Short mmCIF file of C-alpha atoms and ligand atoms in Angstrom, two decimals:
data_model
loop_
_atom_site.label_atom_id
_atom_site.label_comp_id
_atom_site.label_asym_id
_atom_site.label_seq_id
_atom_site.Cartn_x
_atom_site.Cartn_y
_atom_site.Cartn_z
CA MET A 1 0.07 0.05 0.09
CA LYS A 2 1.76 3.30 -1.04
CA ILE A 3 0.52 6.18 0.83
CA LEU A 4 1.35 10.01 -0.27
CA VAL A 5 2.46 12.27 2.68
CA THR A 6 2.24 15.77 1.75
CA GLY A 7 4.37 17.99 4.14
CA GLY A 8 5.96 14.75 5.41
CA LEU A 9 9.27 16.27 6.52
CA GLY A 10 7.51 18.44 8.54
CA TYR A 11 7.01 18.28 12.51
CA ILE A 12 3.77 16.30 12.54
CA GLY A 13 4.16 14.82 8.93
CA SER A 14 7.64 13.34 9.89
CA HIS A 15 6.41 11.47 12.93
CA THR A 16 3.22 10.06 11.07
CA VAL A 17 5.75 8.66 8.21
CA VAL A 18 7.71 6.99 11.00
CA GLU A 19 4.38 5.52 12.30
CA LEU A 20 3.25 4.59 8.83
CA GLN A 21 6.43 2.74 7.85
CA ASN A 22 6.42 1.17 11.34
CA ASN A 23 3.03 -0.46 10.44
CA GLY A 24 4.39 -1.76 7.05
CA TYR A 25 3.24 1.06 4.59
CA LYS A 26 5.29 2.04 1.62
CA VAL A 27 5.49 6.05 2.00
CA ILE A 28 6.12 8.58 -0.55
CA VAL A 29 6.80 12.04 0.74
CA ILE A 30 6.39 15.32 -1.08
CA ASP A 31 7.50 18.50 0.66
CA ASN A 32 8.62 21.92 -0.64
CA LEU A 33 11.29 22.38 2.17
CA SER A 34 9.58 25.87 3.18
CA ASN A 35 9.42 24.78 6.67
CA SER A 36 11.45 21.61 7.01
CA ALA A 37 14.94 20.36 5.95
CA ILE A 38 15.85 17.50 3.66
CA ASP A 39 18.02 15.69 6.31
CA VAL A 40 14.70 14.88 8.10
CA LEU A 41 14.72 11.89 5.42
CA GLU A 42 17.79 10.28 6.96
CA ARG A 43 16.40 11.04 10.47
CA ILE A 44 13.11 9.01 9.63
CA GLU A 45 15.48 6.35 8.13
CA SER A 46 17.54 6.08 11.23
CA ILE A 47 14.45 5.56 13.46
CA SER A 48 12.25 3.15 11.26
CA GLY A 49 15.07 1.52 9.24
CA ILE A 50 13.35 2.76 5.88
CA ARG A 51 14.11 5.95 4.01
CA PRO A 52 10.76 6.95 2.43
CA GLU A 53 10.61 7.83 -1.04
CA TYR A 54 10.79 11.71 -1.78
CA GLN A 55 10.06 14.05 -4.21
CA GLU A 56 10.52 17.89 -3.62
CA LEU A 57 7.20 19.52 -5.17
CA GLU A 58 5.54 23.16 -4.80
CA LEU A 59 1.88 21.96 -4.43
CA ARG A 60 1.19 25.61 -5.63
CA ASP A 61 2.34 24.66 -9.05
CA LYS A 62 -0.82 23.03 -10.69
CA PRO A 63 1.25 21.67 -13.70
CA ALA A 64 3.83 19.97 -11.31
CA VAL A 65 1.18 18.42 -9.33
CA ILE A 66 -0.55 16.99 -12.53
CA SER A 67 2.80 15.59 -13.56
CA PHE A 68 3.44 13.98 -10.07
CA PHE A 69 0.30 12.03 -10.16
CA GLN A 70 0.92 11.04 -13.80
CA LYS A 71 4.12 9.38 -12.62
CA HIS A 72 2.80 8.08 -9.18
CA ASN A 73 -0.65 6.72 -10.09
CA ASP A 74 -0.46 3.72 -7.60
CA ILE A 75 -1.08 5.83 -4.51
CA HIS A 76 -3.65 4.35 -2.15
CA GLY A 77 -4.21 7.07 0.08
CA ILE A 78 -3.15 10.62 0.99
CA ILE A 79 -2.25 12.29 4.10
CA HIS A 80 -2.40 15.92 3.71
CA PHE A 81 -0.29 17.97 6.14
CA ALA A 82 1.27 20.59 3.66
CA ALA A 83 0.10 23.88 4.68
CA SER A 84 1.26 27.17 6.37
CA LYS A 85 0.13 27.07 9.98
CA ALA A 86 1.33 30.31 12.12
CA VAL A 87 -1.48 32.30 13.09
CA GLY A 88 0.19 35.52 13.36
CA GLU A 89 1.84 35.18 9.87
CA SER A 90 -1.58 34.55 8.39
CA ILE A 91 -2.90 37.84 9.68
CA GLU A 92 0.19 39.69 8.04
CA ASN A 93 -0.11 37.57 4.74
CA PRO A 94 -3.39 36.42 4.26
CA LEU A 95 -2.86 35.81 0.61
CA LEU A 96 0.00 33.60 1.18
CA TYR A 97 -2.26 31.42 3.30
CA TYR A 98 -5.35 31.38 1.00
CA GLU A 99 -3.09 30.24 -1.92
CA ASN A 100 -0.98 27.92 -0.22
CA ASN A 101 -3.55 26.20 2.04
CA LEU A 102 -6.35 26.18 -0.56
CA ASN A 103 -5.29 26.18 -4.00
CA THR A 104 -2.99 23.32 -3.01
CA LEU A 105 -5.97 21.44 -1.41
CA VAL A 106 -7.96 21.87 -4.76
CA TYR A 107 -5.24 20.69 -7.06
CA LEU A 108 -4.74 17.63 -4.90
CA LEU A 109 -8.41 16.75 -4.94
CA GLN A 110 -8.58 17.26 -8.62
CA GLU A 111 -6.02 14.47 -8.95
CA CYS A 112 -7.78 12.14 -6.53
CA GLU A 113 -11.03 12.59 -8.81
CA LYS A 114 -9.01 11.97 -11.85
CA TYR A 115 -7.16 8.75 -10.39
CA ALA A 116 -10.10 7.57 -8.20
CA ILE A 117 -7.86 7.99 -5.11
CA ALA A 118 -10.29 7.21 -2.52
CA ASN A 119 -8.55 7.66 0.87
CA PHE A 120 -7.95 11.12 1.99
CA ILE A 121 -6.89 12.20 5.62
CA PHE A 122 -7.01 16.03 6.16
CA SER A 123 -4.98 17.90 8.93
CA SER A 124 -7.31 20.26 10.47
CA SER A 125 -7.32 22.09 13.62
CA CYS A 126 -9.42 22.81 16.93
CA THR A 127 -8.85 26.52 15.58
CA VAL A 128 -12.14 25.99 13.63
CA TYR A 129 -14.09 26.07 17.05
CA GLY A 130 -12.96 29.46 18.03
CA GLU A 131 -13.81 30.49 21.65
CA PRO A 132 -15.98 27.39 22.72
CA ASP A 133 -19.52 27.93 24.18
CA SER A 134 -19.04 24.68 26.41
CA LEU A 135 -16.21 22.48 27.46
CA PRO A 136 -14.90 19.65 26.78
CA ILE A 137 -15.61 20.46 23.09
CA THR A 138 -17.45 17.90 20.96
CA GLU A 139 -17.20 17.62 17.19
CA SER A 140 -20.78 18.77 16.85
CA ALA A 141 -19.75 22.21 18.55
CA PRO A 142 -20.52 25.05 16.05
CA VAL A 143 -17.74 26.14 13.96
CA LYS A 144 -17.34 29.85 14.60
CA LYS A 145 -16.02 32.79 12.43
CA ALA A 146 -12.45 32.21 12.26
CA THR A 147 -10.10 34.65 14.40
CA SER A 148 -7.24 34.44 11.53
CA PRO A 149 -6.87 33.66 8.00
CA TYR A 150 -5.07 30.61 9.06
CA GLY A 151 -7.94 29.25 11.10
CA ASN A 152 -10.20 30.47 8.26
CA THR A 153 -8.30 28.28 5.73
CA LYS A 154 -8.93 25.19 8.08
CA GLN A 155 -12.53 26.00 7.94
CA ILE A 156 -12.85 26.58 4.15
CA ALA A 157 -10.98 23.49 3.63
CA GLU A 158 -13.21 21.41 5.42
CA GLU A 159 -16.05 22.75 3.59
CA ILE A 160 -14.43 22.14 0.34
CA LEU A 161 -14.16 18.59 1.49
CA VAL A 162 -17.80 18.33 2.50
CA ASP A 163 -19.03 19.92 -0.85
CA LEU A 164 -16.82 17.28 -2.76
CA SER A 165 -17.97 14.49 -0.64
CA HIS A 166 -21.58 15.18 -1.91
CA VAL A 167 -20.79 14.59 -5.53
CA SER A 168 -17.51 12.49 -5.58
CA GLU A 169 -18.04 8.72 -6.65
CA THR A 170 -14.85 7.78 -4.78
CA LEU A 171 -13.64 10.20 -2.21
CA GLN A 172 -13.77 9.00 1.41
CA THR A 173 -12.36 11.66 3.78
CA ILE A 174 -11.62 11.99 7.54
CA ALA A 175 -10.63 15.52 9.05
CA LEU A 176 -8.57 15.07 12.22
CA ARG A 177 -9.06 18.33 14.39
CA TYR A 178 -5.62 18.51 16.30
CA PHE A 179 -5.41 20.24 19.40
CA ASN A 180 -2.14 21.42 20.56
CA PRO A 181 0.73 19.15 19.27
CA ILE A 182 3.92 18.97 21.50
CA GLY A 183 6.75 16.92 22.14
CA ALA A 184 9.20 14.79 19.93
CA HIS A 185 10.39 11.24 19.16
CA LYS A 186 11.87 9.59 22.12
CA THR A 187 15.04 8.91 19.74
CA ALA A 188 15.40 12.82 19.52
CA GLU A 189 16.00 12.29 15.83
CA ILE A 190 12.71 14.38 14.89
CA GLY A 191 11.21 16.92 16.44
CA GLU A 192 9.58 20.48 16.27
CA LEU A 193 12.34 23.00 14.80
CA PRO A 194 10.52 26.30 14.15
CA LYS A 195 12.25 28.56 11.73
CA GLY A 196 12.97 32.06 13.64
CA ALA A 197 11.31 32.83 17.11
CA PRO A 198 8.98 29.94 17.80
CA GLN A 199 5.20 31.06 17.88
CA ASN A 200 4.03 28.04 19.85
CA LEU A 201 4.52 27.55 23.64
CA VAL A 202 6.67 24.57 24.04
CA PRO A 203 9.29 25.41 21.61
CA PHE A 204 9.75 28.67 23.19
CA ILE A 205 10.06 27.13 26.70
CA THR A 206 12.64 24.69 25.49
CA GLN A 207 14.51 27.38 23.85
CA THR A 208 14.54 29.59 26.59
CA ALA A 209 15.65 26.54 28.96
CA ALA A 210 18.63 26.19 26.38
CA GLY A 211 19.53 29.76 26.46
CA ILE A 212 18.71 30.36 23.05
CA ARG A 213 15.91 32.91 24.21
CA GLU A 214 16.23 35.36 26.97
CA GLU A 215 12.93 34.57 28.75
CA LEU A 216 9.54 33.39 27.93
CA SER A 217 6.64 35.74 27.81
CA VAL A 218 3.43 34.31 29.34
CA PHE A 219 0.80 36.00 27.40
CA GLY A 220 -1.62 37.21 30.32
CA ASP A 221 -2.53 35.60 33.66
CA ASP A 222 -5.85 37.63 34.14
CA TYR A 223 -7.97 35.29 32.27
CA ALA A 224 -11.07 33.57 33.91
CA THR A 225 -9.17 30.40 34.54
CA GLU A 226 -7.84 29.05 38.02
CA ASP A 227 -4.36 30.60 37.59
CA GLY A 228 -5.25 33.20 35.26
CA SER A 229 -3.49 31.92 32.22
CA CYS A 230 -4.90 30.11 29.15
CA ILE A 231 -5.94 26.53 28.81
CA ARG A 232 -5.15 24.27 26.04
CA ASP A 233 -5.14 20.56 25.20
CA TYR A 234 -1.42 19.52 24.81
CA ILE A 235 -1.09 16.17 22.85
CA HIS A 236 2.13 14.36 22.37
CA VAL A 237 2.90 14.58 18.72
CA VAL A 238 3.57 10.53 18.45
CA ASP A 239 -0.05 9.98 19.97
CA LEU A 240 -1.14 12.36 17.08
CA ALA A 241 0.92 10.66 14.31
CA LYS A 242 -0.61 7.30 15.56
CA ALA A 243 -4.18 8.53 14.95
CA HIS A 244 -3.35 9.22 11.29
CA VAL A 245 -2.33 5.53 11.00
CA VAL A 246 -5.86 4.51 12.85
CA ALA A 247 -7.76 6.94 10.65
CA LEU A 248 -6.23 5.85 7.29
CA GLU A 249 -6.84 2.02 8.40
CA ARG A 250 -10.55 2.97 8.83
CA LEU A 251 -10.73 4.16 5.53
CA LEU A 252 -8.70 1.19 3.83
CA ASN A 253 -10.70 -1.18 5.74
CA LYS A 254 -14.14 0.63 4.69
CA LYS A 255 -15.16 1.18 8.41
CA ASN A 256 -15.94 4.85 8.13
CA ALA A 257 -19.54 5.52 8.84
CA SER A 258 -19.73 8.17 6.07
CA ASN A 259 -17.60 9.63 3.35
CA TYR A 260 -16.77 12.62 5.50
CA GLU A 261 -15.94 12.18 9.06
CA VAL A 262 -14.40 14.46 11.62
CA PHE A 263 -12.71 13.67 14.85
CA ASN A 264 -11.19 15.66 17.64
CA ILE A 265 -7.45 14.57 18.32
CA GLY A 266 -6.68 15.59 21.66
CA THR A 267 -6.21 14.21 25.19
CA GLY A 268 -9.34 15.55 26.82
CA ARG A 269 -7.19 17.32 29.31
CA GLY A 270 -7.01 21.16 29.48
CA SER A 271 -3.58 22.39 30.99
CA SER A 272 -3.04 26.24 31.68
CA VAL A 273 0.28 28.10 30.45
CA LEU A 274 1.46 28.04 34.09
CA GLU A 275 1.02 24.57 34.55
CA VAL A 276 3.00 23.51 31.42
CA VAL A 277 5.80 25.89 32.80
CA ASN A 278 5.58 24.25 36.28
CA ALA A 279 5.43 20.61 34.60
CA PHE A 280 8.62 21.62 32.60
CA GLU A 281 10.50 22.90 35.63
CA LYS A 282 9.49 19.59 37.36
CA VAL A 283 10.62 17.21 34.46
CA THR A 284 13.87 18.91 33.72
CA ASN A 285 14.55 20.00 37.39
CA GLN A 286 15.42 23.45 36.33
CA LYS A 287 13.87 26.79 36.76
CA LEU A 288 12.65 28.50 33.62
CA ASN A 289 13.05 32.36 33.11
CA TYR A 290 9.56 33.75 32.34
CA LYS A 291 7.50 36.77 32.82
CA ILE A 292 3.94 37.72 32.55
CA VAL A 293 3.08 40.05 29.80
CA ASP A 294 -0.09 41.37 28.03
CA ARG A 295 -2.62 39.12 26.44
CA ARG A 296 -1.87 37.99 22.94
CA PRO A 297 -4.57 39.30 20.55
CA GLY A 298 -6.74 36.22 19.24
CA ASP A 299 -5.96 33.72 22.01
CA VAL A 300 -9.04 31.95 23.12
CA VAL A 301 -9.35 31.33 27.00
CA SER A 302 -9.72 27.73 27.26
CA VAL A 303 -10.22 25.05 24.63
CA TYR A 304 -9.80 20.93 25.33
CA ALA A 305 -11.15 18.16 23.37
CA ASP A 306 -14.10 15.84 24.16
CA THR A 307 -12.32 12.86 23.01
CA HIS A 308 -15.22 10.21 23.02
CA LYS A 309 -15.79 9.97 19.27
CA ALA A 310 -12.07 9.23 18.69
CA ASN A 311 -11.88 7.02 21.69
CA ASN A 312 -15.15 4.88 20.73
CA GLU A 313 -15.61 5.14 17.05
CA LEU A 314 -12.13 5.80 15.57
CA GLY A 315 -10.57 3.47 18.40
CA TRP A 316 -7.85 5.83 19.23
CA LYS A 317 -6.85 7.21 22.60
CA ALA A 318 -3.91 9.36 23.44
CA GLU A 319 -1.57 7.52 25.69
CA LYS A 320 1.34 9.73 26.57
CA SER A 321 1.34 12.24 29.41
CA MET A 322 2.09 16.07 29.48
CA GLU A 323 5.51 15.10 31.10
CA ASP A 324 6.56 12.54 28.59
CA ALA A 325 5.92 15.31 25.74
CA LEU A 326 7.77 17.71 27.71
CA GLU A 327 10.60 15.36 28.44
CA SER A 328 10.91 14.52 24.82
CA ALA A 329 10.68 18.14 23.82
CA TRP A 330 13.70 18.78 26.05
CA LYS A 331 15.79 16.01 25.02
CA TRP A 332 15.14 16.96 21.35
CA GLU A 333 16.16 20.75 22.08
CA LYS A 334 19.39 19.70 23.80
CA LYS A 335 19.97 17.27 21.04
CA VAL A 336 19.52 20.06 18.40
CA ARG A 337 21.76 22.49 20.41
CA GLY A 338 24.44 19.95 21.00
CA MET A 339 24.06 20.23 24.63
C1 LIG B 1 -0.60 28.04 23.59
C2 LIG B 1 -0.79 29.16 24.79
C3 LIG B 1 -0.68 31.35 24.17
C4 LIG B 1 3.63 31.31 23.30
C5 LIG B 1 -1.91 27.65 17.56
C6 LIG B 1 -2.82 27.39 16.54
C7 LIG B 1 -3.03 26.01 16.37
C8 LIG B 1 -1.91 25.20 16.18
C9 LIG B 1 -1.12 25.38 17.54
C10 LIG B 1 -0.83 24.80 14.05
C11 LIG B 1 -1.59 30.18 24.43
C12 LIG B 1 0.43 30.90 25.25
C13 LIG B 1 2.31 30.90 23.75
C14 LIG B 1 4.32 31.97 24.20
C15 LIG B 1 2.73 32.15 25.57
N1 LIG B 1 -1.18 25.48 15.04
N2 LIG B 1 1.91 31.26 24.95
N3 LIG B 1 3.73 32.41 25.10
O1 LIG B 1 -2.21 29.53 19.78
O2 LIG B 1 -3.19 27.51 21.27
O3 LIG B 1 -2.77 27.31 18.68
O4 LIG B 1 -0.79 26.76 17.42
O5 LIG B 1 -1.01 23.62 13.80
O6 LIG B 1 -3.94 25.69 15.28
O7 LIG B 1 -4.00 27.91 16.72
O8 LIG B 1 -1.06 27.48 20.51
O9 LIG B 1 1.43 27.26 21.61
O10 LIG B 1 0.74 29.30 20.26
O11 LIG B 1 -0.26 29.02 22.48
O12 LIG B 1 2.36 32.46 26.69
O13 LIG B 1 5.50 32.45 23.98
O14 LIG B 1 0.55 29.41 25.15
O15 LIG B 1 -0.99 32.50 24.51
O16 LIG B 1 -2.34 30.54 25.76
P1 LIG B 1 -2.28 28.06 20.00
P2 LIG B 1 0.38 28.32 21.17
#
């Protein structure tokens, strides 16, 4: 079974390629290297013993996408990660996000229709929910107006997939709405390596602990939460990667209940920013340098997953703890910095 993984050299993509290969799947990776590095191929090989087939491809280049599928028409499934994902950047540069996250999806789906590629796993996000009305949040919660072009592209992408599912003869889709992926593979061969200053919390924490950053800014401690800082559902990236294999097999084995399904992929546990900081200090046995600053515009106060549907229907459950994730993130950071 040959599976195409777009963005397969990226953070979540590379961890998913490892899990696919560990489960006997033949993988072909495409990536434009805009937010990843080619040496991830060797790193994947060092973990799973197999070097995935790779082709550099700019998915915004429609003719290139067409010729890729002319060459590779033995693809049984697609896991589509390739997209831009920085909330702040999307506000500065919306057209980059609408082109890179949506045109590329349309070109891929046109090829799926052409070659009757039936199995499509889409990388969505809890961002589509905006500020939830109630918690934990279920898949039937209303999708709210996005607070960023990034979030809007995830909403529009899901709408494109729903509209296509009404007319396609073949396409079967599962959209996985990720909560907050953190951590790294236990070998510290692959992990999150943001280009420039990290937008996300955990890489900023580990870079501060490594002395790359002066101190962590905690964006607000005056929210209506127990300790005043925002709450999120932090999920180990390896648990998240495994969810993609389970979802793919649901489609390959035709176990899906409809041709468009959505699952929340989180732990079901909410943790505040300050709880994450304290957990990191406990796990690494070192003080973290941080200060409380103003709120970050666009942040939701609290969001964490109701995971019953993923647990009971998809048959997947997060197994790793926050401490596991933070420990792996720190091990990865130290490896990257040669500490
Ligand atoms: C988490 C919490 C911040 C950095 C976004 C996207 C989501 C996904 C993950 C792509 C918030 C606080 C952060 C810092 C801080 N993106 N924080 N200091 O915003 O929940 O989710 O990234 O897949 O789709 O929406 O993640 O890690 O940026 O923030 O205090 O230096 O940490 O205010 O409360 P977020 P995050």
